[in-house]
PDB file of C-alpha atoms in Angstrom:
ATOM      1  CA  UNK I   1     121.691 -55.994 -43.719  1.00  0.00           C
ATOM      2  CA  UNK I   2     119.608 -52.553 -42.777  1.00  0.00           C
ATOM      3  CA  UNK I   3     118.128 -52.737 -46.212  1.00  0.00           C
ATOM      4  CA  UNK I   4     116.722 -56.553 -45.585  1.00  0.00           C
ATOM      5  CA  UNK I   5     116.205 -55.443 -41.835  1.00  0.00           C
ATOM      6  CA  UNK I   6     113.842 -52.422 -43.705  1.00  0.00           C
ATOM      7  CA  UNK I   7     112.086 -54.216 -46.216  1.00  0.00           C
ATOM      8  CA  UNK I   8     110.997 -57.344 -43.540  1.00  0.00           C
ATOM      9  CA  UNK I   9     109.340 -54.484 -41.552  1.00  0.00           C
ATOM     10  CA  UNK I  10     107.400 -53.731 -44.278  1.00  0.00           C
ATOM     11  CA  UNK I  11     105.422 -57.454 -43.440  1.00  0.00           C
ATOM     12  CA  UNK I  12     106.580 -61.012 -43.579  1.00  0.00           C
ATOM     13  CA  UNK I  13     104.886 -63.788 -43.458  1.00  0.00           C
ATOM     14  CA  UNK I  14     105.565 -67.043 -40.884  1.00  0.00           C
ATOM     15  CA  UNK I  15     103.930 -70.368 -42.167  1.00  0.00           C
ATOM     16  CA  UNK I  16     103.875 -73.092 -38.776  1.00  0.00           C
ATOM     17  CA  UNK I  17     102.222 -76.601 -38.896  1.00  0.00           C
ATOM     18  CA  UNK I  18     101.174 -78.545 -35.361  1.00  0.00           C
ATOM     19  CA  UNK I  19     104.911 -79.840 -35.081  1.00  0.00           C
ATOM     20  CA  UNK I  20     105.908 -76.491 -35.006  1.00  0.00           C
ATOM     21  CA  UNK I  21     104.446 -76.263 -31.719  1.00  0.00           C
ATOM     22  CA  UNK I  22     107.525 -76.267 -29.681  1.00  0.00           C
ATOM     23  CA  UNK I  23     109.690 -73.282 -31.675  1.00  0.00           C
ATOM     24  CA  UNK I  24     106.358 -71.052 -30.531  1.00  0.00           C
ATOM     25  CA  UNK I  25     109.192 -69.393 -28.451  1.00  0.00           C
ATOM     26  CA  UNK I  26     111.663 -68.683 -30.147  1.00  0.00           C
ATOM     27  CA  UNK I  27     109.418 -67.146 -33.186  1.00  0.00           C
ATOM     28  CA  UNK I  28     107.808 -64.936 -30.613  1.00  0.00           C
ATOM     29  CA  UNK I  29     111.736 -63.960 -29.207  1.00  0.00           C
ATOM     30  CA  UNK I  30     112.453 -63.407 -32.946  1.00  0.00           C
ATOM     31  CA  UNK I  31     109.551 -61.124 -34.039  1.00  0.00           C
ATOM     32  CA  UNK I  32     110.477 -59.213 -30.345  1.00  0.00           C
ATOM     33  CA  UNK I  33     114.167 -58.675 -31.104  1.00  0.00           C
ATOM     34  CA  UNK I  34     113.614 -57.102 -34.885  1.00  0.00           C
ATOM     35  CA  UNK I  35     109.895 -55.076 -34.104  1.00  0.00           C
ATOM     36  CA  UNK I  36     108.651 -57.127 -36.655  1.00  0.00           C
ATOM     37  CA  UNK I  37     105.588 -58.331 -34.639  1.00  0.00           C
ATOM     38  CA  UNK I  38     103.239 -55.952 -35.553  1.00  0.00           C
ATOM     39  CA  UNK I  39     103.524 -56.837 -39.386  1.00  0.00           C
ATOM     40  CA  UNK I  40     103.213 -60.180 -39.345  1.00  0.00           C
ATOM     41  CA  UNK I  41     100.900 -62.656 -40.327  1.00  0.00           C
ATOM     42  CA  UNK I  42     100.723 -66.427 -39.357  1.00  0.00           C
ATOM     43  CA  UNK I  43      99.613 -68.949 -41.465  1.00  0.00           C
ATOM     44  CA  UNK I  44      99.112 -71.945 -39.399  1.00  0.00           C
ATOM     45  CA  UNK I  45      98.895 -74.931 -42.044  1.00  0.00           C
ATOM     46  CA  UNK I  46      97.714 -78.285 -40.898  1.00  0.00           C
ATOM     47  CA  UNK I  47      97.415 -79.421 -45.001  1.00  0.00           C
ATOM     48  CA  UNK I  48      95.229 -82.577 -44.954  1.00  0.00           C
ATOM     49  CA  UNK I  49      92.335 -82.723 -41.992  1.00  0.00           C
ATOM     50  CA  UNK I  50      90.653 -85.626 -41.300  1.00  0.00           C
ATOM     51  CA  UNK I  51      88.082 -86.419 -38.630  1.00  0.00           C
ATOM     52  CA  UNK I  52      90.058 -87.065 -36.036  1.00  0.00           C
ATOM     53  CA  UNK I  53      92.024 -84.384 -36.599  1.00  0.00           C
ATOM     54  CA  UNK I  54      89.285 -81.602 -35.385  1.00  0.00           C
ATOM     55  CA  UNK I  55      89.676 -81.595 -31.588  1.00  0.00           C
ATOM     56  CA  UNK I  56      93.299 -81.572 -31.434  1.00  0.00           C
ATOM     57  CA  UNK I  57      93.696 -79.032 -34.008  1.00  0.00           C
ATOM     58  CA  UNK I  58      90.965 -76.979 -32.480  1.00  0.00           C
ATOM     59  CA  UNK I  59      93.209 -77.256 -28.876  1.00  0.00           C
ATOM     60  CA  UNK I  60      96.709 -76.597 -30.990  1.00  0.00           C
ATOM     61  CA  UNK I  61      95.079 -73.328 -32.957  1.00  0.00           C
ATOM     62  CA  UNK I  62      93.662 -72.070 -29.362  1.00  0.00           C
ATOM     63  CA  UNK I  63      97.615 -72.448 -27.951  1.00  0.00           C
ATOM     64  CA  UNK I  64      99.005 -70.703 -31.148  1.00  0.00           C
ATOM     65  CA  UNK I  65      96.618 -67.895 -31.145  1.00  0.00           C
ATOM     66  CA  UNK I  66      96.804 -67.559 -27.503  1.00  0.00           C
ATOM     67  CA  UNK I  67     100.796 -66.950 -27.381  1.00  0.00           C
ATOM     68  CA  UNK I  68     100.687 -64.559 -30.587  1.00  0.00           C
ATOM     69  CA  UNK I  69      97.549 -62.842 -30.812  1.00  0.00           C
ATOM     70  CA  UNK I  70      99.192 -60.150 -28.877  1.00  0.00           C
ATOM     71  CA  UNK I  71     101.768 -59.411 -31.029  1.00  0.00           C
ATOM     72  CA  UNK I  72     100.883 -60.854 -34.400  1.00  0.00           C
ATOM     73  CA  UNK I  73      99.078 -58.574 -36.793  1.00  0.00           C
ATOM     74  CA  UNK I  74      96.688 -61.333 -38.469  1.00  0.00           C
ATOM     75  CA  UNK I  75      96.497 -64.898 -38.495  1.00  0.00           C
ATOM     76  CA  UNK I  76      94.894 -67.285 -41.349  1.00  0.00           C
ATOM     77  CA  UNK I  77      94.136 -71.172 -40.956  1.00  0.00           C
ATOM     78  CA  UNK I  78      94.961 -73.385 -43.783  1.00  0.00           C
ATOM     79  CA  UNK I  79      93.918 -77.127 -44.716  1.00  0.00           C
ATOM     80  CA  UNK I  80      92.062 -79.596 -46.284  1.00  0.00           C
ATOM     81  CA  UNK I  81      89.926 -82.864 -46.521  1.00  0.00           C
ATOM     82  CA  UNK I  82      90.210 -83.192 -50.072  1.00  0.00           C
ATOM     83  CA  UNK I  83      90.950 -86.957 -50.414  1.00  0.00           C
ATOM     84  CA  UNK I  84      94.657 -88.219 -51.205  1.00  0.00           C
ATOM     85  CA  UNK I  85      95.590 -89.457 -54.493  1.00  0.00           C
ATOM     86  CA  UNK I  86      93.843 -89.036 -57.545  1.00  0.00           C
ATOM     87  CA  UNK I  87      90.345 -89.652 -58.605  1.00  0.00           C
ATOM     88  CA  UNK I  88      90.800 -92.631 -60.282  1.00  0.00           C
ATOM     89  CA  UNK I  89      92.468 -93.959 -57.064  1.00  0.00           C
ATOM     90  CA  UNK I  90      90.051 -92.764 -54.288  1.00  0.00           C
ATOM     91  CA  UNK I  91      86.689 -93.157 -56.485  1.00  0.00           C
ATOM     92  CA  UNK I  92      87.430 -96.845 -57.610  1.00  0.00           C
ATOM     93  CA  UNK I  93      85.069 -97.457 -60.463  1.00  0.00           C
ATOM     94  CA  UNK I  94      82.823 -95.135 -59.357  1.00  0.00           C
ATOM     95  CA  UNK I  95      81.139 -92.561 -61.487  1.00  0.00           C
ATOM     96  CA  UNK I  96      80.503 -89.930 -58.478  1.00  0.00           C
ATOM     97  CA  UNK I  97      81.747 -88.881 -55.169  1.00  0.00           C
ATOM     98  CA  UNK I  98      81.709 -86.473 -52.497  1.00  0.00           C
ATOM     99  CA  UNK I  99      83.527 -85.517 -49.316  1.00  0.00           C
ATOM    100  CA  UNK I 100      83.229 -83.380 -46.838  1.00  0.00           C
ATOM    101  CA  UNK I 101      85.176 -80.167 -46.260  1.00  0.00           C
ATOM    102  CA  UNK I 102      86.624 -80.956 -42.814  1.00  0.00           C
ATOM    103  CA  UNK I 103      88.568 -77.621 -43.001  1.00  0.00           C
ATOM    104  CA  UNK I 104      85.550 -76.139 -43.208  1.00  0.00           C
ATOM    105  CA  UNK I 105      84.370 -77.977 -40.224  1.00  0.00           C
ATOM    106  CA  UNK I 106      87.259 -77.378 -38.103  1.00  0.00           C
ATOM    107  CA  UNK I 107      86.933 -73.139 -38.827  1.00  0.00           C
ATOM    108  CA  UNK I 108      83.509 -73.518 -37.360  1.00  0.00           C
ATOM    109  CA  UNK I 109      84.294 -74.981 -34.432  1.00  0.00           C
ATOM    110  CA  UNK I 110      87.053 -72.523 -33.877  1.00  0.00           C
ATOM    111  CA  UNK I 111      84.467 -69.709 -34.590  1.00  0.00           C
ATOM    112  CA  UNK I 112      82.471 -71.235 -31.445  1.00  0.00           C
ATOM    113  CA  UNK I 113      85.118 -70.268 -29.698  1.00  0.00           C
ATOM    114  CA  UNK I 114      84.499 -66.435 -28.330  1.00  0.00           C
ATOM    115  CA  UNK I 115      87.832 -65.573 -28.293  1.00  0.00           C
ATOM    116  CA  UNK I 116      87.685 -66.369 -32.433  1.00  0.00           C
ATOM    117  CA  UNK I 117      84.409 -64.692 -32.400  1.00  0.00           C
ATOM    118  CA  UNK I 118      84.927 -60.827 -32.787  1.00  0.00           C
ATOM    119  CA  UNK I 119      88.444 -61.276 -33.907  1.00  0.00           C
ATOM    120  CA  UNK I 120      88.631 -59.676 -37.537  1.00  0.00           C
ATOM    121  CA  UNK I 121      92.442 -60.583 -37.896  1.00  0.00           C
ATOM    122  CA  UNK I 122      92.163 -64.399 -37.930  1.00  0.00           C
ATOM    123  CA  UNK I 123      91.224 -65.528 -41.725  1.00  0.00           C
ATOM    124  CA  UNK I 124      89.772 -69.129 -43.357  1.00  0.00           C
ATOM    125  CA  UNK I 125      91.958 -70.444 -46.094  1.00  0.00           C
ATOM    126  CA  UNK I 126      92.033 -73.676 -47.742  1.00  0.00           C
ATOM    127  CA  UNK I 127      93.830 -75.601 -50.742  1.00  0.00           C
ATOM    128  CA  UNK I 128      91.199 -74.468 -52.788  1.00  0.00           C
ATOM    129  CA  UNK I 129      89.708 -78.023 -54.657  1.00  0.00           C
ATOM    130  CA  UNK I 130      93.312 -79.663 -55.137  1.00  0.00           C
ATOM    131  CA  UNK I 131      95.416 -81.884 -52.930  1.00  0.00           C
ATOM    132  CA  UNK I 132      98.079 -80.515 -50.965  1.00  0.00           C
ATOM    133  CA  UNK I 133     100.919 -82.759 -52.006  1.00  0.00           C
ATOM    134  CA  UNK I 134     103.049 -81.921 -55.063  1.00  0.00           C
ATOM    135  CA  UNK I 135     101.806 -83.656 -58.588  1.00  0.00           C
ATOM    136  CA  UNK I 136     105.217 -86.297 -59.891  1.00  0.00           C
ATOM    137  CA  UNK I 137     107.773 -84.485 -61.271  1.00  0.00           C
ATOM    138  CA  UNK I 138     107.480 -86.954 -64.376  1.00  0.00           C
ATOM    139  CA  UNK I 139     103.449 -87.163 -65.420  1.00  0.00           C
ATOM    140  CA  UNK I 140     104.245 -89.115 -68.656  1.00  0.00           C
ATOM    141  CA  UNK I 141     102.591 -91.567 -67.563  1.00  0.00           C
ATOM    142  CA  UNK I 142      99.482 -90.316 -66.233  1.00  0.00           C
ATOM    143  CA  UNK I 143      96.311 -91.360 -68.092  1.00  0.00           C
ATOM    144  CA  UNK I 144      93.596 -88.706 -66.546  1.00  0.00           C
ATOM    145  CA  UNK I 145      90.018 -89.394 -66.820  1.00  0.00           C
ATOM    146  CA  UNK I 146      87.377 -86.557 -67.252  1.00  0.00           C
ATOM    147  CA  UNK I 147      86.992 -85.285 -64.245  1.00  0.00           C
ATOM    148  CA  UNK I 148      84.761 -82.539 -63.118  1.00  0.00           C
ATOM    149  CA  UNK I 149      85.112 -81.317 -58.802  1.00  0.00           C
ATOM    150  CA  UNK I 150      82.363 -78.725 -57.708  1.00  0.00           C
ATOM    151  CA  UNK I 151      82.390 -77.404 -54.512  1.00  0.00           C
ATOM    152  CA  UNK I 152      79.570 -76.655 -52.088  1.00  0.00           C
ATOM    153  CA  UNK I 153      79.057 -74.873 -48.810  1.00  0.00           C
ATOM    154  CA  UNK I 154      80.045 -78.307 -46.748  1.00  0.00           C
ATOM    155  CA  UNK I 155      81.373 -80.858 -49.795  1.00  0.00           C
ATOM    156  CA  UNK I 156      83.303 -81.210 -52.428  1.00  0.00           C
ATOM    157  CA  UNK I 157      81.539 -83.167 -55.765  1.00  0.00           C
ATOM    158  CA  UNK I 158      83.279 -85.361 -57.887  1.00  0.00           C
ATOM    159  CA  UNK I 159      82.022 -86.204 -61.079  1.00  0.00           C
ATOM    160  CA  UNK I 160      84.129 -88.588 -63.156  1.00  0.00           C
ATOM    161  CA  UNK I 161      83.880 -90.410 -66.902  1.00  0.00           C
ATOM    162  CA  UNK I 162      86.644 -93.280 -68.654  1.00  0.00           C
ATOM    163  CA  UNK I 163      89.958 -92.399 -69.113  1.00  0.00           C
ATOM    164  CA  UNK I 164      90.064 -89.531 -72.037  1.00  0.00           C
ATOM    165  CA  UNK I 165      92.202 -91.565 -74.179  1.00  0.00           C
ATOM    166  CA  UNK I 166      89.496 -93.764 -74.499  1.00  0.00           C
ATOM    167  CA  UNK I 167      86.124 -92.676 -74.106  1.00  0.00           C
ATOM    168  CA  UNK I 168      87.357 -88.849 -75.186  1.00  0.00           C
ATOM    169  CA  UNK I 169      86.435 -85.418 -74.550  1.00  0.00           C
ATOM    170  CA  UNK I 170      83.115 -85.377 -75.146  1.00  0.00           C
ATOM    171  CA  UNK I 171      82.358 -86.853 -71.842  1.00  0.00           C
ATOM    172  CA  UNK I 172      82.817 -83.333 -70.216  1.00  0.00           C
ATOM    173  CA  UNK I 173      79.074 -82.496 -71.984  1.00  0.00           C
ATOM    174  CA  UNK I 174      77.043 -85.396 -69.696  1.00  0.00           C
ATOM    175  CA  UNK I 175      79.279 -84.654 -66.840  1.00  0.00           C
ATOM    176  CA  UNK I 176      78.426 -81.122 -66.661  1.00  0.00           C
ATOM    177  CA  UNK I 177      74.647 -81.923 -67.404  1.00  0.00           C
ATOM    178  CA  UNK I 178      74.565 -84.085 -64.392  1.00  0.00           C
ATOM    179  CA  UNK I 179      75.802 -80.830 -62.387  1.00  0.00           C
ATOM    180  CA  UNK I 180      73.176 -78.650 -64.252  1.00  0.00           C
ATOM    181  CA  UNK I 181      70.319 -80.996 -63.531  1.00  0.00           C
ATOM    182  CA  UNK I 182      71.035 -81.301 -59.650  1.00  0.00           C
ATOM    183  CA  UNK I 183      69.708 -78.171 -58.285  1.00  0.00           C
ATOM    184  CA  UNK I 184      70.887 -78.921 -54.701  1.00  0.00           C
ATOM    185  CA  UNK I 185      74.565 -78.807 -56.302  1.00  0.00           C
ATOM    186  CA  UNK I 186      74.541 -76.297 -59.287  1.00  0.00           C
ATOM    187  CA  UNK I 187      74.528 -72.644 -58.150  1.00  0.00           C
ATOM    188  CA  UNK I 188      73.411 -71.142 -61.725  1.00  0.00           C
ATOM    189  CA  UNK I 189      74.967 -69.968 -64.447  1.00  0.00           C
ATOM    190  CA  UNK I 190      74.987 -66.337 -63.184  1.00  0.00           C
ATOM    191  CA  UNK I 191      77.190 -67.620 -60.164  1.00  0.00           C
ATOM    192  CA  UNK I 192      80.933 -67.567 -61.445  1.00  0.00           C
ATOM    193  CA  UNK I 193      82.549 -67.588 -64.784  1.00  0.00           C
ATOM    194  CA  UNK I 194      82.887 -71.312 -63.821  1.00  0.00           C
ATOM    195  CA  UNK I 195      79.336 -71.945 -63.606  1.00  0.00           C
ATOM    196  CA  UNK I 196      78.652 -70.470 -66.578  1.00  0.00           C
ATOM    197  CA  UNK I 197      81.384 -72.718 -68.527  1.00  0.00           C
ATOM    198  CA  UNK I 198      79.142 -75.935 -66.693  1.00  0.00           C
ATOM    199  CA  UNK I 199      76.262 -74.676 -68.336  1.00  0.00           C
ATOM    200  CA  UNK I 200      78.018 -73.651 -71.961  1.00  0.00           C
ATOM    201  CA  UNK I 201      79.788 -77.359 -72.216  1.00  0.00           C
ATOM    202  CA  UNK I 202      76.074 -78.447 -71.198  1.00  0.00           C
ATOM    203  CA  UNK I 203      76.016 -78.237 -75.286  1.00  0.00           C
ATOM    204  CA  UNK I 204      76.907 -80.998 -77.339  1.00  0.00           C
ATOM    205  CA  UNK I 205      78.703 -78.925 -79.964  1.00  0.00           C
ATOM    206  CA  UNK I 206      80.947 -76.287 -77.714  1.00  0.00           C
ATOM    207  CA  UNK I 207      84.128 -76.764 -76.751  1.00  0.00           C
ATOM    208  CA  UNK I 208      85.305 -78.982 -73.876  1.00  0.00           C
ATOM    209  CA  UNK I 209      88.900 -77.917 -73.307  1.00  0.00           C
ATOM    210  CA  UNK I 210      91.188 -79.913 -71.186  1.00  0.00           C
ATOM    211  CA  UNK I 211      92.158 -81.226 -67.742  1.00  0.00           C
ATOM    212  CA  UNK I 212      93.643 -77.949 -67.333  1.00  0.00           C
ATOM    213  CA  UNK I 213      90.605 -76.381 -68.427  1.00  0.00           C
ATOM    214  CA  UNK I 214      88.516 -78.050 -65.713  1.00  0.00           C
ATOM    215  CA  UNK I 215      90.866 -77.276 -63.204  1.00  0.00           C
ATOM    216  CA  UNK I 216      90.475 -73.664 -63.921  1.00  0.00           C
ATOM    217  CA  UNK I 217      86.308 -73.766 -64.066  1.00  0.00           C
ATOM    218  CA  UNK I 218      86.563 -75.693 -60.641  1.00  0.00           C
ATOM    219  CA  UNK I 219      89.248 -73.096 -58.854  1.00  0.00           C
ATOM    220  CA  UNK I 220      86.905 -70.006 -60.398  1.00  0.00           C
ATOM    221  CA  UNK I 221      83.640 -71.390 -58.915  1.00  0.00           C
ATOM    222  CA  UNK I 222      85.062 -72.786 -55.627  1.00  0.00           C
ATOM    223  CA  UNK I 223      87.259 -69.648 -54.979  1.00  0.00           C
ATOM    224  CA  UNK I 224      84.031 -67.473 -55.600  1.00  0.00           C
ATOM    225  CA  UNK I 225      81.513 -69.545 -53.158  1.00  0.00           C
ATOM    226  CA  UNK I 226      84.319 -69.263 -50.193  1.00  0.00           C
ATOM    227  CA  UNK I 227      84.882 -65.969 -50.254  1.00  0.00           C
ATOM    228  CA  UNK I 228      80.671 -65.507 -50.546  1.00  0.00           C
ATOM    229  CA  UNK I 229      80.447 -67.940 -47.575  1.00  0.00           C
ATOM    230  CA  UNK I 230      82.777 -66.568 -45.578  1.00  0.00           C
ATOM    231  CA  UNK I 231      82.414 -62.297 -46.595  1.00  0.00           C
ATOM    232  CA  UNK I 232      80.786 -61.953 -43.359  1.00  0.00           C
ATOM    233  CA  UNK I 233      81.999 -64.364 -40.875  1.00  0.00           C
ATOM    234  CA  UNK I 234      85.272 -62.713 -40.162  1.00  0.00           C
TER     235      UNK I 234
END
C-alpha cells in the first residue's frame, strides 16, 4: 500500500463530466486526506457540445474550477462538436460539409472569464477530428466512403466521394484538389506533414493509402493548427 500511496504522489490524473458535479466533495476530501492535491490534474470532459450546451457548461466549469483551483495543480477542458455518426449518416448525399467547433467556442467564452484569463494551469483539449463514442466492436460490415476531414481555426471540413468499393481509391486525388484549390481552407503544404500528403495525393499517379491513412493526415494537420492556435492563449 505505501508503494501505491508513493507512486500516486508522483501525479494522478481525475477525469469528471457535468454529472459528476455532486462527488466535487468528496474528490476534494480525497485529494486532502492522501496530499495528493498538489499533483493533480483535472480533466473535466463534457465529450459532445452542442449549442445549447455553452452557457451551462460555461456556469458548471466556473463551479469546478472554483472548488479546486486551490488545490489542484492544472486543469484541462475536453469536448467536442464533431457530429454523431458517421459521414455517410450525417452528410446524406452530400458531397461536402462543415461544422463548427463548439468546443472551441465554449474555451473562448471561458477565457472571457478573468478568473480563466491569467491562469496558465487550465489547458484546451479536444477529441481531436473523431467522435467521442467507441467505433462497433464488429466493423465487418462497414462500407466507408472516401472521406477527407480538415480542420480550421472555427470548423471542421468534410469532404466526401462514393463508397470505395465502388467508385475506388482514386477519389482521394479530386478530394484533396478541392482542399488545395480553396485557399480560405488549405493552410499550404509547408504547414504539417498532413498538408503536405493533401498536396502529394493532389497527383493522379501517387499513392492514396487508406481510411486509416486519412485518418492519420487529418489527426497530423488538426493536432498541429491547435496547438499553433492555442501556443499563446494559455
Amino acid at each position: 500500500m505505501d508503494k501505491i500511496r508513493d507512486c500516486l504522489k508522483k501525479g494522478i490524473s481525475i477525469r469528471i463530466s457535468p454529472r459528476d458535479l455532486k462527488k466535487i466533495e468528496p474528490i476534494i476530501g480525497l485529494l486532502q486526506k492522501y496530499n495528493f492535491a498538489q499533483n493533480t490534474t483535472v480533466i473535466i470532459d463534457y465529450t459532445r457540445i452542442s449549442e445549447t450546451d455553452l452557457d451551462i457548461y460555461s456556469e458548471i466549469t466556473s463551479v469546478i474550477y472554483n472548488k479546486l483551483s486551490a488545490t489542484i495543480t492544472q486543469f484541462i477542458l475536453i469536448g467536442t462538436g464533431y457530429p454523431e455518426g458517421y459521414p455517410s449518416q450525417f452528410m446524406n448525399n452530400e458531397s461536402y460539409a462543415k461544422f463548427e467547433r463548439i468546443e472551441q467556442r465554449l474555451w473562448t467564452i471561458l477565457k472571457s472569464d478573468i478568473s480563466f484569463l491569467s491562469d496558465s494551469t487550465i489547458h484546451y483539449g479536444d477529441y481531436c477530428c473523431t467522435s467521442p463514442n467507441p467505433l462497433p466492436s464488429d466493423l465487418s460490415n462497414m462500407r466507408p466512403s472516401a472521406t477527407i476531414k480538415y480542420t480550421t481555426e472555427d470548423n471542421i471540413h468534410f469532404y466526401k466521394g462514393t463508397q470505395l468499393i465502388r467508385g475506388g481509391y482514386q477519389q482521394y486525388h479530386d478530394l484533396c484538389k478541392l482542399i488545395v484549390n480553396d485557399p480560405a481552407v488549405y493552410k499550404g503544404e509547408n504547414y504539417s506533414w498532413g498538408d503536405s500528403k493533401i498536396n502529394e495525393t493532389t497527383n493522379p499517379s501517387s499513392n492514396t493509402g487508406n481510411p486509416t491513412t486519412w485518418i492519420s493526415i487529418a489527426t497530423n494537420h488538426h493536432i498541429t493548427l491547435t496547438a499553433k492556435q492555442y501556443a499563446n492563449q494559455v
